[in-house]
Amino acid sequence: MPRFRGILDELPAYRPGKAVVAPDGRSFKLSSNESPYDPLPPVVEAVAAAAREIHRYPDPACTRLTEALAERYGVPQEHVALGAGSVTVAQQLLETVGEPGAEVVYAWRSFEAYPLLADLAGVTSVRVPLAEETHDLEAMAAAVTPRTRLVFVCNPNNPTGTVNRTDELVAFLDTVPQDVLVVLDEAYHEYVRDAGVPDGLRLYADRPNVAVLRTFSKAYGLAGLRVGYLIGHPPVAEAVRKTMVPFAVNALAQAAAVASLAAEEQLLERVEAVVKERTRVRDGLLAQGWAVPPTEANFVWLRLGERTMAFAERCAADGVAVRPFAGEGARVSIGSPEANDALLSAAEDFRNG
Ligand SMILES: *Cc1c(COP(=O)(O)O)cnc(C)c1O
């Protein structure tokens, strides 16, 4: 029997998810916050063109994509670092700080990958409970110790959809010591409509210990290709590049991401449609009597406690896959109008018992 690291015993084994299909064949995946839209034709064409070159290794420096991102956001190219999905960039970040005794602070519940990646990197997780479903930034600042190397701030928060606004975030950043890296995970940034929510790219500019994490998986609809990025000061971006597995961002992903930036206007129109549906879904749920925190992301959060798994089963019976967190609540992505109608109908049935 090979000897593995002890932490592996605590990690959950991979279990393949089963497809949720209603008896009438209807099936709506509202469990992973994906875009409900098919990829745009120019993006598919860019991937097809790149496919003709797959006997070659991809550009390890992701040159074209780095240039495109730097231009899009008006930042120097040295501030951009890529990864195979922003989850992988988060993993790389934890590896850059992961020494025995190092701590990472994050809110809980927040993105389910944080504890897993921290465990894998050998970094100790310090979880700070949400207050009213929102990051409690004062408590998070108080949780920072001399052992803290990294803080994740997920804004909007997955799975609650709640946000932290500029004043409190700036006050928080002013408190955190300069040698602690603060990572603003903005996977859902494009869905934010609350003008009080800051753009992390404004906050990081004059703060060397702050970096922003973004992804092509959600608003840009490339979840299947795995590409995300960090924007931060050169030492941070360089640390991420050093910890990237060589060639991690494949050529199809690079081509699709470049094409998506070129087609951004159309993609952001789709985001706007999802935002409108978000309002309709939340209003519909509120009208049914649910408590739904205001959400700035492409999902809603229902704190169901002990009824969480029963709710997920009720939705599954109608072909709606949601993301349940047993004993806590369910996160439901905003999908197509048809999918959202199916969710609203299942939710109403559930309330009526
Ligand atoms: C979906 C998500 C990501 C992005 O993951 P990818 O690896 O880029 O697909 C990152 N952070 C949060 C909070 C997310 O919900």
mmCIF file of C-alpha atoms and ligand atoms in Angstrom:
data_model
loop_
_atom_site.group_PDB
_atom_site.id
_atom_site.type_symbol
_atom_site.label_atom_id
_atom_site.label_comp_id
_atom_site.label_asym_id
_atom_site.label_seq_id
_atom_site.Cartn_x
_atom_site.Cartn_y
_atom_site.Cartn_z
ATOM 1 C CA MET A 1 0.000 0.000 0.000
ATOM 2 C CA PRO A 2 1.587 3.318 -1.031
ATOM 3 C CA ARG A 3 1.715 5.942 1.680
ATOM 4 C CA PHE A 4 -0.215 9.114 0.905
ATOM 5 C CA ARG A 5 -0.338 12.437 2.687
ATOM 6 C CA GLY A 6 -2.644 12.249 5.700
ATOM 7 C CA ILE A 7 -4.799 15.056 4.353
ATOM 8 C CA LEU A 8 -6.024 12.778 1.557
ATOM 9 C CA ASP A 9 -8.094 10.833 4.067
ATOM 10 C CA GLU A 10 -10.051 13.989 4.759
ATOM 11 C CA LEU A 11 -10.707 14.875 1.137
ATOM 12 C CA PRO A 12 -13.942 13.642 -0.398
ATOM 13 C CA ALA A 13 -13.615 10.970 -3.082
ATOM 14 C CA TYR A 14 -14.804 12.018 -6.519
ATOM 15 C CA ARG A 15 -18.381 11.021 -7.171
ATOM 16 C CA PRO A 16 -19.764 11.480 -10.662
ATOM 17 C CA GLY A 17 -22.927 13.588 -10.605
ATOM 18 C CA LYS A 18 -25.959 11.928 -12.073
ATOM 19 C CA ALA A 19 -27.956 13.696 -14.763
ATOM 20 C CA VAL A 20 -31.271 15.082 -13.582
ATOM 21 C CA VAL A 21 -34.069 14.291 -16.023
ATOM 22 C CA ALA A 22 -37.832 14.648 -15.481
ATOM 23 C CA PRO A 23 -40.151 11.769 -16.496
ATOM 24 C CA ASP A 24 -41.160 13.865 -19.536
ATOM 25 C CA GLY A 25 -37.498 14.124 -20.558
ATOM 26 C CA ARG A 26 -36.989 17.763 -19.533
ATOM 27 C CA SER A 27 -33.580 18.516 -18.077
ATOM 28 C CA PHE A 28 -32.243 21.847 -16.802
ATOM 29 C CA LYS A 29 -28.785 22.192 -15.303
ATOM 30 C CA LEU A 30 -28.948 25.012 -12.770
ATOM 31 C CA SER A 31 -26.232 23.602 -10.547
ATOM 32 C CA SER A 32 -22.955 25.070 -11.821
ATOM 33 C CA ASN A 33 -23.591 28.746 -12.655
ATOM 34 C CA GLU A 34 -22.810 28.177 -16.314
ATOM 35 C CA SER A 35 -23.990 30.366 -19.162
ATOM 36 C CA PRO A 36 -27.253 28.991 -20.567
ATOM 37 C CA TYR A 37 -26.258 30.088 -24.079
ATOM 38 C CA ASP A 38 -24.526 28.084 -26.804
ATOM 39 C CA PRO A 39 -21.098 29.457 -27.696
ATOM 40 C CA LEU A 40 -21.070 32.305 -30.240
ATOM 41 C CA PRO A 41 -20.204 31.295 -33.842
ATOM 42 C CA PRO A 42 -16.927 33.298 -33.973
ATOM 43 C CA VAL A 43 -15.795 31.567 -30.802
ATOM 44 C CA VAL A 44 -16.601 28.131 -32.190
ATOM 45 C CA GLU A 45 -14.762 29.082 -35.387
ATOM 46 C CA ALA A 46 -11.687 30.189 -33.447
ATOM 47 C CA VAL A 47 -11.665 26.864 -31.580
ATOM 48 C CA ALA A 48 -12.089 24.931 -34.842
ATOM 49 C CA ALA A 49 -9.174 26.816 -36.394
ATOM 50 C CA ALA A 50 -7.014 26.153 -33.333
ATOM 51 C CA ALA A 51 -7.968 22.477 -33.507
ATOM 52 C CA ARG A 52 -6.001 22.191 -36.739
ATOM 53 C CA GLU A 53 -2.812 22.876 -34.745
ATOM 54 C CA ILE A 54 -3.289 20.506 -31.837
ATOM 55 C CA HIS A 55 -0.255 18.415 -32.736
ATOM 56 C CA ARG A 56 1.727 21.428 -31.408
ATOM 57 C CA TYR A 57 2.120 22.461 -27.786
ATOM 58 C CA PRO A 58 0.207 25.614 -26.885
ATOM 59 C CA ASP A 59 1.990 28.934 -26.358
ATOM 60 C CA PRO A 60 3.148 28.505 -22.735
ATOM 61 C CA ALA A 61 3.220 32.274 -22.234
ATOM 62 C CA CYS A 62 -0.336 32.723 -23.582
ATOM 63 C CA THR A 63 1.013 35.751 -25.435
ATOM 64 C CA ARG A 64 -2.010 36.767 -27.491
ATOM 65 C CA LEU A 65 -4.440 36.305 -24.632
ATOM 66 C CA THR A 66 -2.196 38.184 -22.213
ATOM 67 C CA GLU A 67 -1.963 41.063 -24.694
ATOM 68 C CA ALA A 68 -5.719 41.044 -25.255
ATOM 69 C CA LEU A 69 -6.469 41.103 -21.526
ATOM 70 C CA ALA A 70 -3.925 43.846 -20.852
ATOM 71 C CA GLU A 71 -5.485 45.942 -23.587
ATOM 72 C CA ARG A 72 -9.050 45.209 -22.491
ATOM 73 C CA TYR A 73 -8.390 46.317 -18.913
ATOM 74 C CA GLY A 74 -5.753 48.957 -19.547
ATOM 75 C CA VAL A 75 -3.125 47.230 -17.400
ATOM 76 C CA PRO A 76 0.496 46.347 -18.176
ATOM 77 C CA GLN A 77 1.025 42.839 -19.551
ATOM 78 C CA GLU A 78 3.266 42.040 -16.567
ATOM 79 C CA HIS A 79 0.179 42.365 -14.367
ATOM 80 C CA VAL A 80 -1.630 39.473 -16.100
ATOM 81 C CA ALA A 81 -1.197 35.769 -15.263
ATOM 82 C CA LEU A 82 -3.240 32.943 -16.748
ATOM 83 C CA GLY A 83 -4.348 29.574 -15.461
ATOM 84 C CA ALA A 84 -6.503 26.622 -16.517
ATOM 85 C CA GLY A 85 -9.605 28.157 -14.929
ATOM 86 C CA SER A 86 -9.479 30.604 -12.060
ATOM 87 C CA VAL A 87 -9.759 27.657 -9.679
ATOM 88 C CA THR A 88 -6.338 26.633 -10.893
ATOM 89 C CA VAL A 89 -5.044 30.174 -10.446
ATOM 90 C CA ALA A 90 -6.334 30.021 -6.856
ATOM 91 C CA GLN A 91 -4.507 26.725 -6.433
ATOM 92 C CA GLN A 92 -1.339 28.304 -7.817
ATOM 93 C CA LEU A 93 -1.726 31.206 -5.393
ATOM 94 C CA LEU A 94 -2.024 28.843 -2.442
ATOM 95 C CA GLU A 95 1.055 26.994 -3.636
ATOM 96 C CA THR A 96 2.970 30.267 -3.715
ATOM 97 C CA VAL A 97 2.297 30.807 0.010
ATOM 98 C CA GLY A 98 1.927 27.216 1.219
ATOM 99 C CA GLU A 99 4.548 26.658 3.903
ATOM 100 C CA PRO A 100 3.991 24.700 7.119
ATOM 101 C CA GLY A 101 1.958 26.877 9.455
ATOM 102 C CA ALA A 102 0.673 29.252 6.773
ATOM 103 C CA GLU A 103 -2.975 30.259 7.108
ATOM 104 C CA VAL A 104 -5.555 31.340 4.553
ATOM 105 C CA VAL A 105 -8.597 33.300 5.706
ATOM 106 C CA TYR A 106 -11.902 33.125 3.853
ATOM 107 C CA ALA A 107 -15.583 33.555 4.578
ATOM 108 C CA TRP A 108 -17.774 30.539 5.109
ATOM 109 C CA ARG A 109 -19.851 29.486 3.444
ATOM 110 C CA SER A 110 -18.092 30.633 0.323
ATOM 111 C CA PHE A 111 -16.616 28.996 -2.766
ATOM 112 C CA GLU A 112 -16.369 25.270 -2.121
ATOM 113 C CA ALA A 113 -12.974 25.012 -3.812
ATOM 114 C CA TYR A 114 -11.177 27.147 -1.182
ATOM 115 C CA PRO A 115 -10.976 24.507 1.577
ATOM 116 C CA LEU A 116 -10.040 21.782 -0.884
ATOM 117 C CA LEU A 117 -7.256 23.802 -2.490
ATOM 118 C CA ALA A 118 -5.988 24.971 0.901
ATOM 119 C CA ASP A 119 -5.812 21.375 2.130
ATOM 120 C CA LEU A 120 -3.973 20.283 -1.006
ATOM 121 C CA ALA A 121 -1.447 23.093 -0.623
ATOM 122 C CA GLY A 122 -0.903 22.294 3.050
ATOM 123 C CA VAL A 123 -2.270 25.679 4.112
ATOM 124 C CA THR A 124 -4.463 25.917 7.222
ATOM 125 C CA SER A 125 -7.975 27.216 6.565
ATOM 126 C CA VAL A 126 -9.401 29.892 8.851
ATOM 127 C CA ARG A 127 -13.107 30.222 8.104
ATOM 128 C CA VAL A 128 -15.009 33.314 9.158
ATOM 129 C CA PRO A 129 -18.800 32.866 9.293
ATOM 130 C CA LEU A 130 -20.969 34.995 7.027
ATOM 131 C CA ALA A 131 -23.090 37.658 8.701
ATOM 132 C CA GLU A 132 -26.528 37.943 7.080
ATOM 133 C CA GLU A 133 -25.249 35.799 4.197
ATOM 134 C CA THR A 134 -22.477 38.362 3.505
ATOM 135 C CA HIS A 135 -18.725 38.461 4.133
ATOM 136 C CA ASP A 136 -18.137 39.875 7.620
ATOM 137 C CA LEU A 137 -15.066 41.898 6.682
ATOM 138 C CA GLU A 138 -14.469 43.205 10.204
ATOM 139 C CA ALA A 139 -14.380 39.675 11.566
ATOM 140 C CA MET A 140 -12.164 38.615 8.679
ATOM 141 C CA ALA A 141 -9.710 41.413 9.426
ATOM 142 C CA ALA A 142 -9.718 40.293 13.056
ATOM 143 C CA ALA A 143 -8.948 36.717 11.953
ATOM 144 C CA VAL A 144 -5.689 37.767 10.293
ATOM 145 C CA THR A 145 -2.683 36.659 12.360
ATOM 146 C CA PRO A 146 1.077 36.739 11.778
ATOM 147 C CA ARG A 147 0.627 33.307 10.151
ATOM 148 C CA THR A 148 -1.881 34.583 7.575
ATOM 149 C CA ARG A 149 -0.472 34.626 4.059
ATOM 150 C CA LEU A 150 -3.595 34.938 1.948
ATOM 151 C CA VAL A 151 -7.205 36.132 2.235
ATOM 152 C CA PHE A 152 -9.893 35.305 -0.300
ATOM 153 C CA VAL A 153 -12.732 37.784 -0.669
ATOM 154 C CA CYS A 154 -15.383 36.366 -2.983
ATOM 155 C CA ASN A 155 -17.376 39.317 -4.310
ATOM 156 C CA PRO A 156 -20.179 38.561 -5.173
ATOM 157 C CA ASN A 157 -20.060 35.573 -2.860
ATOM 158 C CA ASN A 158 -20.655 32.063 -4.149
ATOM 159 C CA PRO A 159 -23.132 30.588 -3.114
ATOM 160 C CA THR A 160 -25.091 33.462 -1.516
ATOM 161 C CA GLY A 161 -24.801 36.069 -4.299
ATOM 162 C CA THR A 162 -24.277 38.823 -1.722
ATOM 163 C CA VAL A 163 -21.759 41.646 -2.110
ATOM 164 C CA ASN A 164 -19.427 43.862 -0.136
ATOM 165 C CA ARG A 165 -19.407 47.528 -1.109
ATOM 166 C CA THR A 166 -16.574 49.955 -1.708
ATOM 167 C CA ASP A 167 -16.337 51.673 1.680
ATOM 168 C CA GLU A 168 -16.190 48.511 3.764
ATOM 169 C CA LEU A 169 -13.832 46.814 1.326
ATOM 170 C CA VAL A 170 -11.441 49.766 1.293
ATOM 171 C CA ALA A 171 -11.529 49.899 5.101
ATOM 172 C CA PHE A 172 -10.749 46.174 5.151
ATOM 173 C CA LEU A 173 -7.861 46.482 2.698
ATOM 174 C CA ASP A 174 -6.451 49.358 4.748
ATOM 175 C CA THR A 175 -6.386 47.086 7.810
ATOM 176 C CA VAL A 176 -4.765 43.990 6.347
ATOM 177 C CA PRO A 177 -0.956 43.958 6.684
ATOM 178 C CA GLN A 178 0.994 44.623 3.490
ATOM 179 C CA ASP A 179 2.612 41.177 3.502
ATOM 180 C CA VAL A 180 -0.732 39.384 3.328
ATOM 181 C CA LEU A 181 -2.030 38.786 -0.188
ATOM 182 C CA VAL A 182 -5.712 39.674 -0.576
ATOM 183 C CA VAL A 183 -7.323 37.972 -3.549
ATOM 184 C CA LEU A 184 -10.590 39.476 -4.757
ATOM 185 C CA ASP A 185 -12.353 36.578 -6.446
ATOM 186 C CA GLU A 186 -14.605 38.293 -8.975
ATOM 187 C CA ALA A 187 -15.844 35.281 -10.938
ATOM 188 C CA TYR A 188 -19.276 36.942 -11.228
ATOM 189 C CA HIS A 189 -18.137 40.526 -11.738
ATOM 190 C CA GLU A 190 -19.926 40.950 -15.084
ATOM 191 C CA TYR A 191 -23.289 40.287 -13.428
ATOM 192 C CA VAL A 192 -22.948 43.044 -10.825
ATOM 193 C CA ARG A 193 -25.399 45.940 -11.248
ATOM 194 C CA ASP A 194 -25.114 47.479 -7.761
ATOM 195 C CA ALA A 195 -23.099 50.664 -8.350
ATOM 196 C CA GLY A 196 -21.779 50.476 -4.789
ATOM 197 C CA VAL A 197 -19.774 47.337 -5.564
ATOM 198 C CA PRO A 198 -16.209 48.179 -6.504
ATOM 199 C CA ASP A 199 -14.353 46.915 -9.542
ATOM 200 C CA GLY A 200 -11.371 45.113 -8.034
ATOM 201 C CA LEU A 201 -9.206 46.469 -10.814
ATOM 202 C CA ARG A 202 -9.596 49.922 -9.252
ATOM 203 C CA LEU A 203 -8.727 48.626 -5.794
ATOM 204 C CA TYR A 204 -5.629 46.660 -6.707
ATOM 205 C CA ALA A 205 -3.953 49.443 -8.678
ATOM 206 C CA ASP A 206 -2.320 51.210 -5.711
ATOM 207 C CA ARG A 207 -2.134 48.181 -3.425
ATOM 208 C CA PRO A 208 0.754 45.776 -4.127
ATOM 209 C CA ASN A 209 -0.779 43.081 -1.898
ATOM 210 C CA VAL A 210 -4.160 43.004 -3.662
ATOM 211 C CA ALA A 211 -4.950 40.947 -6.769
ATOM 212 C CA VAL A 212 -8.092 40.209 -8.771
ATOM 213 C CA LEU A 213 -9.214 36.801 -9.975
ATOM 214 C CA ARG A 214 -11.498 36.553 -13.013
ATOM 215 C CA THR A 215 -12.672 33.759 -15.267
ATOM 216 C CA PHE A 216 -13.943 33.021 -18.757
ATOM 217 C CA SER A 217 -16.149 30.245 -17.341
ATOM 218 C CA LYS A 218 -19.233 32.199 -16.337
ATOM 219 C CA ALA A 219 -20.238 35.377 -18.213
ATOM 220 C CA TYR A 220 -18.027 34.482 -21.170
ATOM 221 C CA GLY A 221 -19.460 30.997 -21.457
ATOM 222 C CA LEU A 222 -16.215 28.984 -21.682
ATOM 223 C CA ALA A 223 -16.568 26.730 -18.632
ATOM 224 C CA GLY A 224 -15.682 23.663 -20.693
ATOM 225 C CA LEU A 225 -12.356 25.046 -21.874
ATOM 226 C CA ARG A 226 -10.816 26.038 -18.527
ATOM 227 C CA VAL A 227 -9.271 29.471 -18.631
ATOM 228 C CA GLY A 228 -9.066 32.112 -15.923
ATOM 229 C CA TYR A 229 -6.656 34.826 -14.913
ATOM 230 C CA LEU A 230 -5.220 37.012 -12.232
ATOM 231 C CA ILE A 231 -4.528 40.702 -12.472
ATOM 232 C CA GLY A 232 -2.071 41.858 -9.854
ATOM 233 C CA HIS A 233 1.251 43.572 -9.384
ATOM 234 C CA PRO A 234 4.288 42.015 -11.093
ATOM 235 C CA PRO A 235 5.587 40.020 -8.095
ATOM 236 C CA VAL A 236 2.155 38.412 -7.611
ATOM 237 C CA ALA A 237 1.596 37.726 -11.305
ATOM 238 C CA GLU A 238 5.091 36.298 -11.570
ATOM 239 C CA ALA A 239 4.526 33.987 -8.600
ATOM 240 C CA VAL A 240 1.410 32.669 -10.332
ATOM 241 C CA ARG A 241 3.317 32.119 -13.586
ATOM 242 C CA LYS A 242 6.058 30.227 -11.738
ATOM 243 C CA THR A 243 3.546 27.838 -10.184
ATOM 244 C CA MET A 244 1.663 27.147 -13.414
ATOM 245 C CA VAL A 245 2.062 23.626 -14.717
ATOM 246 C CA PRO A 246 3.746 24.100 -18.118
ATOM 247 C CA PHE A 247 1.247 24.405 -20.995
ATOM 248 C CA ALA A 248 -1.704 24.266 -18.562
ATOM 249 C CA VAL A 249 -3.818 26.645 -20.635
ATOM 250 C CA ASN A 250 -4.433 24.738 -23.850
ATOM 251 C CA ALA A 251 -4.455 26.243 -27.329
ATOM 252 C CA LEU A 252 -8.210 25.903 -27.839
ATOM 253 C CA ALA A 253 -8.872 27.727 -24.591
ATOM 254 C CA GLN A 254 -6.448 30.509 -25.504
ATOM 255 C CA ALA A 255 -8.042 30.953 -28.940
ATOM 256 C CA ALA A 256 -11.568 30.895 -27.543
ATOM 257 C CA ALA A 257 -10.731 33.448 -24.860
ATOM 258 C CA VAL A 258 -9.183 35.842 -27.391
ATOM 259 C CA ALA A 259 -12.236 35.440 -29.646
ATOM 260 C CA SER A 260 -14.546 36.007 -26.663
ATOM 261 C CA LEU A 261 -12.870 39.287 -25.807
ATOM 262 C CA ALA A 262 -13.377 40.322 -29.433
ATOM 263 C CA ALA A 263 -17.066 39.341 -29.185
ATOM 264 C CA GLU A 264 -17.509 40.884 -25.762
ATOM 265 C CA GLU A 265 -20.346 43.190 -26.727
ATOM 266 C CA GLN A 266 -22.577 40.264 -27.692
ATOM 267 C CA LEU A 267 -21.575 38.281 -24.618
ATOM 268 C CA LEU A 268 -22.399 41.182 -22.326
ATOM 269 C CA GLU A 269 -25.836 41.487 -23.969
ATOM 270 C CA ARG A 270 -26.404 37.905 -22.887
ATOM 271 C CA VAL A 271 -25.261 38.779 -19.388
ATOM 272 C CA GLU A 272 -27.831 41.595 -19.364
ATOM 273 C CA ALA A 273 -30.564 39.111 -20.296
ATOM 274 C CA VAL A 274 -29.480 36.834 -17.438
ATOM 275 C CA VAL A 275 -29.556 39.815 -15.060
ATOM 276 C CA LYS A 276 -33.162 40.523 -16.119
ATOM 277 C CA GLU A 277 -34.076 36.889 -15.537
ATOM 278 C CA ARG A 278 -32.364 37.062 -12.143
ATOM 279 C CA THR A 279 -34.746 39.839 -11.132
ATOM 280 C CA ARG A 280 -37.723 37.869 -12.420
ATOM 281 C CA VAL A 281 -36.679 34.688 -10.597
ATOM 282 C CA ARG A 282 -35.948 36.429 -7.304
ATOM 283 C CA ASP A 283 -39.189 38.433 -7.460
ATOM 284 C CA GLY A 284 -41.089 35.242 -8.244
ATOM 285 C CA LEU A 285 -39.559 33.445 -5.287
ATOM 286 C CA LEU A 286 -40.208 36.399 -2.964
ATOM 287 C CA ALA A 287 -43.835 36.448 -4.125
ATOM 288 C CA GLN A 288 -44.053 32.747 -3.193
ATOM 289 C CA GLY A 289 -42.915 33.673 0.308
ATOM 290 C CA TRP A 290 -39.256 32.626 0.158
ATOM 291 C CA ALA A 291 -36.490 34.641 1.795
ATOM 292 C CA VAL A 292 -33.913 35.231 -0.951
ATOM 293 C CA PRO A 293 -30.883 37.414 -0.269
ATOM 294 C CA PRO A 294 -30.339 40.138 -2.864
ATOM 295 C CA THR A 295 -28.019 38.627 -5.465
ATOM 296 C CA GLU A 296 -25.522 40.282 -7.803
ATOM 297 C CA ALA A 297 -24.455 37.011 -9.417
ATOM 298 C CA ASN A 298 -26.064 34.569 -11.857
ATOM 299 C CA PHE A 299 -27.677 32.510 -9.105
ATOM 300 C CA VAL A 300 -29.968 32.747 -6.096
ATOM 301 C CA TRP A 301 -29.496 31.298 -2.636
ATOM 302 C CA LEU A 302 -32.199 29.630 -0.589
ATOM 303 C CA ARG A 303 -31.321 28.910 3.035
ATOM 304 C CA LEU A 304 -33.357 25.765 3.550
ATOM 305 C CA GLY A 305 -31.542 24.173 6.482
ATOM 306 C CA GLU A 306 -32.783 20.642 7.072
ATOM 307 C CA ARG A 307 -35.125 20.843 4.082
ATOM 308 C CA THR A 308 -32.286 21.390 1.600
ATOM 309 C CA MET A 309 -32.009 17.864 0.232
ATOM 310 C CA ALA A 310 -35.790 17.475 0.027
ATOM 311 C CA PHE A 311 -35.923 20.669 -2.013
ATOM 312 C CA ALA A 312 -33.194 19.442 -4.364
ATOM 313 C CA GLU A 313 -35.113 16.191 -4.851
ATOM 314 C CA ARG A 314 -38.333 18.040 -5.558
ATOM 315 C CA CYS A 315 -36.542 20.136 -8.202
ATOM 316 C CA ALA A 316 -34.904 17.038 -9.693
ATOM 317 C CA ALA A 317 -38.321 15.446 -10.137
ATOM 318 C CA ASP A 318 -39.099 18.350 -12.486
ATOM 319 C CA GLY A 319 -35.766 17.945 -14.277
ATOM 320 C CA VAL A 320 -34.131 20.886 -12.488
ATOM 321 C CA ALA A 321 -30.637 20.228 -11.109
ATOM 322 C CA VAL A 322 -29.716 22.653 -8.309
ATOM 323 C CA ARG A 323 -26.646 22.737 -6.057
ATOM 324 C CA PRO A 324 -27.601 21.660 -2.538
ATOM 325 C CA PHE A 325 -25.349 22.044 0.498
ATOM 326 C CA ALA A 326 -26.874 19.565 2.920
ATOM 327 C CA GLY A 327 -28.207 21.152 6.097
ATOM 328 C CA GLU A 328 -27.536 24.669 4.804
ATOM 329 C CA GLY A 329 -29.228 25.653 1.586
ATOM 330 C CA ALA A 330 -29.431 25.406 -2.168
ATOM 331 C CA ARG A 331 -27.826 27.526 -4.829
ATOM 332 C CA VAL A 332 -29.793 27.786 -8.050
ATOM 333 C CA SER A 333 -28.261 29.215 -11.221
ATOM 334 C CA ILE A 334 -30.204 31.560 -13.473
ATOM 335 C CA GLY A 335 -30.769 29.710 -16.728
ATOM 336 C CA SER A 336 -32.935 30.114 -19.795
ATOM 337 C CA PRO A 337 -36.453 31.519 -19.219
ATOM 338 C CA GLU A 338 -37.825 27.996 -19.651
ATOM 339 C CA ALA A 339 -35.442 26.575 -17.059
ATOM 340 C CA ASN A 340 -36.242 29.414 -14.670
ATOM 341 C CA ASP A 341 -39.966 28.779 -15.088
ATOM 342 C CA ALA A 342 -39.377 25.120 -14.232
ATOM 343 C CA LEU A 343 -37.498 26.172 -11.095
ATOM 344 C CA LEU A 344 -40.231 28.624 -10.037
ATOM 345 C CA SER A 345 -42.876 25.967 -10.505
ATOM 346 C CA ALA A 346 -40.914 23.348 -8.523
ATOM 347 C CA ALA A 347 -40.244 25.887 -5.763
ATOM 348 C CA GLU A 348 -43.937 26.736 -5.537
ATOM 349 C CA ASP A 349 -44.919 23.073 -5.353
ATOM 350 C CA PHE A 350 -42.346 22.537 -2.620
ATOM 351 C CA ARG A 351 -43.736 25.423 -0.554
ATOM 352 C CA ASN A 352 -47.236 24.105 -0.929
ATOM 353 C CA GLY A 353 -45.945 20.772 0.392
HETATM 354 C C1 LIG B 1 -17.029 29.441 -10.855
HETATM 355 C C2 LIG B 1 -16.095 30.132 -9.936
HETATM 356 C C3 LIG B 1 -14.764 30.323 -10.282
HETATM 357 C C4 LIG B 1 -14.278 29.980 -11.653
HETATM 358 O O1 LIG B 1 -13.861 28.743 -11.824
HETATM 359 P P1 LIG B 1 -13.073 28.356 -13.156
HETATM 360 O O2 LIG B 1 -12.010 27.478 -12.649
HETATM 361 O O3 LIG B 1 -12.538 29.596 -13.766
HETATM 362 O O4 LIG B 1 -14.075 27.685 -14.013
HETATM 363 C C5 LIG B 1 -13.920 30.976 -9.417
HETATM 364 N N1 LIG B 1 -14.371 31.451 -8.255
HETATM 365 C C6 LIG B 1 -15.647 31.319 -7.900
HETATM 366 C C7 LIG B 1 -16.103 31.895 -6.629
HETATM 367 C C8 LIG B 1 -16.534 30.644 -8.717
HETATM 368 O O5 LIG B 1 -17.799 30.496 -8.331
#
